[in-house]
PDB file of C-alpha atoms and ligand atoms in Angstrom:
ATOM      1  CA  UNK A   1     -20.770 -48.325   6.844  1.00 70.00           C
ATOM      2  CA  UNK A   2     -23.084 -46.297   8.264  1.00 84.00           C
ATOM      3  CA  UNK A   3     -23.091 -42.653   8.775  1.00 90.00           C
ATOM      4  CA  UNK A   4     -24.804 -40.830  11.837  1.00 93.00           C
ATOM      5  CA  UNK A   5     -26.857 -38.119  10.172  1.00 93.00           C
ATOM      6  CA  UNK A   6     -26.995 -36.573  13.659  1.00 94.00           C
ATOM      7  CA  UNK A   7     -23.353 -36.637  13.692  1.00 94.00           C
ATOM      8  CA  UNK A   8     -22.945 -35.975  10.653  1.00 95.00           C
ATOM      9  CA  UNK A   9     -24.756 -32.491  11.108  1.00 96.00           C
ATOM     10  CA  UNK A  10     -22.597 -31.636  13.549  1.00 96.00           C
ATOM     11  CA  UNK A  11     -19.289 -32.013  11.824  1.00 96.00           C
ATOM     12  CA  UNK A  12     -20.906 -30.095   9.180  1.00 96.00           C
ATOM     13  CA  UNK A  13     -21.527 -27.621  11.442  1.00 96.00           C
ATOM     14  CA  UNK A  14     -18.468 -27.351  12.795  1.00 96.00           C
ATOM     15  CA  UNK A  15     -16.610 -26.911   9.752  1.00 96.00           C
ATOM     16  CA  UNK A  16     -18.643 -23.774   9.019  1.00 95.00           C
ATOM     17  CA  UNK A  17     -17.467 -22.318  11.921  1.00 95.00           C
ATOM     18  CA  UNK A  18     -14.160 -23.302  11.709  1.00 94.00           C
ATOM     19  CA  UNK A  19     -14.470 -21.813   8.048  1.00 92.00           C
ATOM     20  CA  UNK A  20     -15.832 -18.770   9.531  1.00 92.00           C
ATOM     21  CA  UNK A  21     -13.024 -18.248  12.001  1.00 92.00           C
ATOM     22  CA  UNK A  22     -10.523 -18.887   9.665  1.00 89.00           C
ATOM     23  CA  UNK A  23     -11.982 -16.289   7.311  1.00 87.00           C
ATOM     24  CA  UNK A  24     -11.843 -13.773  10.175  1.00 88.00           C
ATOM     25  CA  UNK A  25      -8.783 -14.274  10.985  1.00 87.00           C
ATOM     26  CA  UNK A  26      -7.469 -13.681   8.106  1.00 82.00           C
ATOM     27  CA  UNK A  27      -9.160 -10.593   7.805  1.00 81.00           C
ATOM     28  CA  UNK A  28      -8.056  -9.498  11.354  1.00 86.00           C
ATOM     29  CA  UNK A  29      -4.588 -10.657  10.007  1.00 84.00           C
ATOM     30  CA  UNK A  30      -5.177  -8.178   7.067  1.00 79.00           C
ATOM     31  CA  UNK A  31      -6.239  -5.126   9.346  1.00 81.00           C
ATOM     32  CA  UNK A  32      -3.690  -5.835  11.691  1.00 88.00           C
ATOM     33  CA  UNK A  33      -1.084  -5.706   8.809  1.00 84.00           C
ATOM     34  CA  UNK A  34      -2.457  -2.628   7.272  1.00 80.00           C
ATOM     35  CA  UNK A  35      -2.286  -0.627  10.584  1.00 84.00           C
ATOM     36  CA  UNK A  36       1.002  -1.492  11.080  1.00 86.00           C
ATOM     37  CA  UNK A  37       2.354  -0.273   7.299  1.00 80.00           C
ATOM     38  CA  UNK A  38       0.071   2.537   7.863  1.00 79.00           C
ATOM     39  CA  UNK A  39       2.186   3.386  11.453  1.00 83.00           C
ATOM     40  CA  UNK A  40       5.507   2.890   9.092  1.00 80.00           C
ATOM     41  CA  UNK A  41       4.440   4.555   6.237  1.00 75.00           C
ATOM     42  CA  UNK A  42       3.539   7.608   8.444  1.00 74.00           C
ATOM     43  CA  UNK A  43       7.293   7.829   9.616  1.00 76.00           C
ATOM     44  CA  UNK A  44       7.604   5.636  12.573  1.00 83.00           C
ATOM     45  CA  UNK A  45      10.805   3.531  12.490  1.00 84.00           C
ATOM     46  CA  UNK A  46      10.405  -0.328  12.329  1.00 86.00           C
ATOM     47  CA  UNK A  47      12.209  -0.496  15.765  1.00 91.00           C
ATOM     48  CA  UNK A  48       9.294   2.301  17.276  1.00 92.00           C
ATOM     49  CA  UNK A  49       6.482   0.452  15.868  1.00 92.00           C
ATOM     50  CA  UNK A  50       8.135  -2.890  17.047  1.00 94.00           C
ATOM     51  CA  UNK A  51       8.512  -1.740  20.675  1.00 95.00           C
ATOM     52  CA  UNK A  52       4.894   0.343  20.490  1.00 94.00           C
ATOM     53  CA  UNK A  53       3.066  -2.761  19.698  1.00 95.00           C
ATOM     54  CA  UNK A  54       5.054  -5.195  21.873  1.00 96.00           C
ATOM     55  CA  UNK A  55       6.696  -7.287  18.957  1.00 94.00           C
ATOM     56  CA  UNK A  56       9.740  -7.935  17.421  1.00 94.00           C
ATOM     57  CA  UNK A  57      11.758  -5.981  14.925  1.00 90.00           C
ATOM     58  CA  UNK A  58      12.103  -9.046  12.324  1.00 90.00           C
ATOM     59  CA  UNK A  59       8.230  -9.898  12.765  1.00 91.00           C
ATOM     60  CA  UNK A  60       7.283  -5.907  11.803  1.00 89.00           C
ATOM     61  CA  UNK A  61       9.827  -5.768   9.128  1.00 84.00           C
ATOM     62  CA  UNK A  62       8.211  -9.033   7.482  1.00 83.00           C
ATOM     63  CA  UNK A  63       4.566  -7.376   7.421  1.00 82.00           C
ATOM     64  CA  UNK A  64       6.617  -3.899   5.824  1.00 77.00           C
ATOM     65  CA  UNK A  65       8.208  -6.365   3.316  1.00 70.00           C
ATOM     66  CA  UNK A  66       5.338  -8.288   2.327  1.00 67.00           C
ATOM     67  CA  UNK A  67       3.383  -5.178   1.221  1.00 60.00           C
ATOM     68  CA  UNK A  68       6.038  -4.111  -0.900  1.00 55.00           C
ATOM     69  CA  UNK A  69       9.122  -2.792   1.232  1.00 54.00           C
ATOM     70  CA  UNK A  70       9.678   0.493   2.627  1.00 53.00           C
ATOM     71  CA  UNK A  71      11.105   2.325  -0.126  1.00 52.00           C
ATOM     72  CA  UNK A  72       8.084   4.808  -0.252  1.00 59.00           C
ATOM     73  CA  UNK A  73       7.952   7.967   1.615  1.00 64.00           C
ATOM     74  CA  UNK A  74       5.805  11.127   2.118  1.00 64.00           C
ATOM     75  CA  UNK A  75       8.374  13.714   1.318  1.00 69.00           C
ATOM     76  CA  UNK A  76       5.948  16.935   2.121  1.00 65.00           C
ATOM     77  CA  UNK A  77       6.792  18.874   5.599  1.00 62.00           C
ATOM     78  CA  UNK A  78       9.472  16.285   6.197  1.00 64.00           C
ATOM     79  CA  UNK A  79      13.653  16.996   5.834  1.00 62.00           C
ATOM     80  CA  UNK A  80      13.752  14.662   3.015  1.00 66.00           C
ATOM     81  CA  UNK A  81      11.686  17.415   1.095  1.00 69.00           C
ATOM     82  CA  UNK A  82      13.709  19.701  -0.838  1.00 76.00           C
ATOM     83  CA  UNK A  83      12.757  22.016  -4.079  1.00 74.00           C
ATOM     84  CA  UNK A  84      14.222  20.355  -7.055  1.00 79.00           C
ATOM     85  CA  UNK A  85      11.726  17.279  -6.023  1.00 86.00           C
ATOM     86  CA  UNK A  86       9.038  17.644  -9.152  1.00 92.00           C
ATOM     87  CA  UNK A  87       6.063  15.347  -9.434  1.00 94.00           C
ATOM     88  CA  UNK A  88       7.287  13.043 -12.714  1.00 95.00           C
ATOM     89  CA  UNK A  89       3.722  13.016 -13.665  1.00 96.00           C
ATOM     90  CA  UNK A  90       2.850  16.095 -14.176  1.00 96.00           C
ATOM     91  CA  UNK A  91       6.166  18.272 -13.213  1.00 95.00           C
ATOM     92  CA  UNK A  92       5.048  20.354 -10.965  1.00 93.00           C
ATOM     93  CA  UNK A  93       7.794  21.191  -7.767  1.00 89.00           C
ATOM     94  CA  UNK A  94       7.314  19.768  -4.656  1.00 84.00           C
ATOM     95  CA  UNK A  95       6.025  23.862  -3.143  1.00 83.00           C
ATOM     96  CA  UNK A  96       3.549  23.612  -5.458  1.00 87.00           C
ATOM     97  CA  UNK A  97       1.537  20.519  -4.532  1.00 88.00           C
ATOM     98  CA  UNK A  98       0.121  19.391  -1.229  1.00 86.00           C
ATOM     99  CA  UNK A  99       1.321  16.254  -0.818  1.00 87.00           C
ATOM    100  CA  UNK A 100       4.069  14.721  -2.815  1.00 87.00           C
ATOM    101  CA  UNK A 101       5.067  10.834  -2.827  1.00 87.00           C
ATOM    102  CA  UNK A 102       8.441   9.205  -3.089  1.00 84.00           C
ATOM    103  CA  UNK A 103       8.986   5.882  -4.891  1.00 81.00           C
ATOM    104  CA  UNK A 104      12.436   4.267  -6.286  1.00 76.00           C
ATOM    105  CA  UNK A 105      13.250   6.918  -8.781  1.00 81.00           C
ATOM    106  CA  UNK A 106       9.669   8.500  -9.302  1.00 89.00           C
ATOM    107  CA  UNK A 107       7.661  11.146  -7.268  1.00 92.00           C
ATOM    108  CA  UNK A 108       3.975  11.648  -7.258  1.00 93.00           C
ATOM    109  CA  UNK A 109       1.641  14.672  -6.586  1.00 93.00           C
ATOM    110  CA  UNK A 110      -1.694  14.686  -4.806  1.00 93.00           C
ATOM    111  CA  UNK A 111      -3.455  15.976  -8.018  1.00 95.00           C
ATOM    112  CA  UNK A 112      -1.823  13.042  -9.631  1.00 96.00           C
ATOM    113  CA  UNK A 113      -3.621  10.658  -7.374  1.00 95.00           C
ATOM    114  CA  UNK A 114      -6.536  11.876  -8.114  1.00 95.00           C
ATOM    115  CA  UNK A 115      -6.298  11.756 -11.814  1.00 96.00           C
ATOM    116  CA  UNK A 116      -5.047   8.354 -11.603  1.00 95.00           C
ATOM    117  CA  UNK A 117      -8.297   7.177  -9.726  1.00 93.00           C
ATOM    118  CA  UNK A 118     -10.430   9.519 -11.934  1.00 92.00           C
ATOM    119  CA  UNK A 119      -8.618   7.913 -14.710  1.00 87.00           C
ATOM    120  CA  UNK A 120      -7.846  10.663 -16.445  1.00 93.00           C
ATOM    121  CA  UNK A 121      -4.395   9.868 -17.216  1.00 94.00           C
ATOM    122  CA  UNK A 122      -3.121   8.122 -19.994  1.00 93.00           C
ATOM    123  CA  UNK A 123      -2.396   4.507 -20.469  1.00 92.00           C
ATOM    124  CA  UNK A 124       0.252   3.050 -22.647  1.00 91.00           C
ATOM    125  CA  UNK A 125      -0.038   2.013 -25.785  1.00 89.00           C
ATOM    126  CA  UNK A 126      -1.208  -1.169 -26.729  1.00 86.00           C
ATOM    127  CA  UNK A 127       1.111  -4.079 -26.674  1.00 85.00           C
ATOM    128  CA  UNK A 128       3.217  -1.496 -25.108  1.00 87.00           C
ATOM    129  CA  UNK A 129       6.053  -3.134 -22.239  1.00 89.00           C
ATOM    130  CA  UNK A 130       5.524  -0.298 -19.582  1.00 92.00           C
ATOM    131  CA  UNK A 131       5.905  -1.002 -16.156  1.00 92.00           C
ATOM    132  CA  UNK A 132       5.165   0.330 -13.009  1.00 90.00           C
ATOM    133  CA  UNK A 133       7.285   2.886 -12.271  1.00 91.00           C
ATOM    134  CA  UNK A 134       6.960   1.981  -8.980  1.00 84.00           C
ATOM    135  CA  UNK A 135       6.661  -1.378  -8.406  1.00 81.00           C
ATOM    136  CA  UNK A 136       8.621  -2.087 -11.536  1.00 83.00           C
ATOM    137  CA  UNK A 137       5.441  -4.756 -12.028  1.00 84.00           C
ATOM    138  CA  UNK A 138       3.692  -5.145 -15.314  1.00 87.00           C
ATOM    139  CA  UNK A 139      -0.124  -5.904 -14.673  1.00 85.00           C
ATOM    140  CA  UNK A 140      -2.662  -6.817 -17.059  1.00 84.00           C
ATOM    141  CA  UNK A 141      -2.855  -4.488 -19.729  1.00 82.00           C
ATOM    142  CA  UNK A 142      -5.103  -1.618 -19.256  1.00 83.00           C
ATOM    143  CA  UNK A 143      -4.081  -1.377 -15.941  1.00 89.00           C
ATOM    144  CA  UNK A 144      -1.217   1.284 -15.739  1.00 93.00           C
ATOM    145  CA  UNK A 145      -1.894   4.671 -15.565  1.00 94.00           C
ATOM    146  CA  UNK A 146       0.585   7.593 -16.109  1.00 95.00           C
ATOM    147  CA  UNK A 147       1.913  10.865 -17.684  1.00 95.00           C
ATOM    148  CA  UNK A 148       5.143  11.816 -19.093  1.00 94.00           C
ATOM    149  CA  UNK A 149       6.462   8.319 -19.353  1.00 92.00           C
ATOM    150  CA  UNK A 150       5.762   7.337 -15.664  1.00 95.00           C
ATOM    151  CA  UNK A 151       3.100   5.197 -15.137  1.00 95.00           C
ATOM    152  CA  UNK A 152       1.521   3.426 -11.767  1.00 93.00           C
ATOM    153  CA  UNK A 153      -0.621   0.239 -11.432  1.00 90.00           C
ATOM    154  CA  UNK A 154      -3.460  -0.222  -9.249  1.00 88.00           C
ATOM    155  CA  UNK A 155      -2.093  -1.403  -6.008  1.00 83.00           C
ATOM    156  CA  UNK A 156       0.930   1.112  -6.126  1.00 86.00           C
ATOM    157  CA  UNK A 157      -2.050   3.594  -6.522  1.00 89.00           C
ATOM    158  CA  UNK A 158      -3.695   2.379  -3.376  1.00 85.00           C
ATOM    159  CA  UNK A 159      -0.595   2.431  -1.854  1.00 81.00           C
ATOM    160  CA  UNK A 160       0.362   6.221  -2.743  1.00 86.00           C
ATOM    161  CA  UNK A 161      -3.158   6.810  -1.732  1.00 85.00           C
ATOM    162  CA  UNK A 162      -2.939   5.176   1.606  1.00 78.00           C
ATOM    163  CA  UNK A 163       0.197   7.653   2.375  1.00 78.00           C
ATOM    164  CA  UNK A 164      -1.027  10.733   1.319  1.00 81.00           C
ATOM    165  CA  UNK A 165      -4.765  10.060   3.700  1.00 78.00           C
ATOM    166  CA  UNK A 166      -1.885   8.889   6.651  1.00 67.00           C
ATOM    167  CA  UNK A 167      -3.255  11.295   9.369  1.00 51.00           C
ATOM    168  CA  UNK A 168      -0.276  13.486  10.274  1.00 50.00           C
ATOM    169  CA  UNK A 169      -0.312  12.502  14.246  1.00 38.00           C
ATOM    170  CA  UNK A 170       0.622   8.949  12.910  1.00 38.00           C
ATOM    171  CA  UNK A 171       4.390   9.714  12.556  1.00 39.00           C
ATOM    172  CA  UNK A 172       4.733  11.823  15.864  1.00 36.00           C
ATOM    173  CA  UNK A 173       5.801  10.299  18.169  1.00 35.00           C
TER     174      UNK A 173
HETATM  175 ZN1  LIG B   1       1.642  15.598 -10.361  1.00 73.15          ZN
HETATM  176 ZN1  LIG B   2       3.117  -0.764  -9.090  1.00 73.15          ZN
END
């Protein structure tokens, strides 16, 4: 059998571009998800962003899902802020930080974040079984960071972080 180098060239060719699409796509896929848990995050309803971007409820609650459900919440100049709300991490009360984040049963300050990405929290003990306190995840050791018994891994971190930069205009409607 005998194969046209000519031919051959171009099938190579076109499976690099095909492998270049693909990886753009899914990139584009990426952004296009991000945006649209940004739009959530910021305190547009599924249904809102759903009907604001012409697609359906089910399709914009998958991307929500995916990235970890919509449990989390900015609870600073919104009704759901109220003044027994203290930042686990470091205890401070909610009109005492800037920006305070919600998870399942764990808050976070602003000056938290920033000590969690300056690393200047603790991290458990070794051989410790900590989890997330968010996620409820346990990633490879070394990777929580916390105070007072709460700690938060990486992603949850970029999450939180994500929130708190959410531009304010995002969630009006
Ligand atoms: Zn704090
Ligand atoms: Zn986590």
């Amino acid at each position: 059998m005998v194969v046209d180098p000519e031919l051959l060239e171009k099938a190579k060719a076109a499976a690099e571009s095909l492998r270049q699409a693909e990886l753009n796509a899914e990139m584009a896929k990426a952004d296009y998800h991000h945006a649209v848990r940004l739009l959530h995050l910021g305190g547009a309803t599924l249904r809102e962003v759903a009907s604001e971007l012409g697609t359906s409820h089910q399709r914009v609650q998958q991307i929500v899902v995916a990235a970890g459900g919509s449990w989390w919440s900015q609870v600073w100049r919104n009704r759901n802020a109220r003044p027994d709300m203290t930042c686990t991490f470091c205890g401070l009360p909610s009109s005492a930080v800037s920006k305070l984040v919600a998870g399942p049963k764990v808050f976070v300050c602003d000056g938290c974040v920033d000590k969690a990405e300056r690393t200047e929290l603790t991290t458990p003990s070794r051989g410790s079984r900590a989890r997330c306190s968010f996620c409820g995840k346990r990633p490879t050791e070394g990777q929580l960071v916390g105070a007072n018994g709460a700690w938060m891994c990486p992603g949850c971190l970029g999450q939180v972080r994500d929130i708190m930069d959410a531009e304010p205009e995002i969630r009006s409607k």
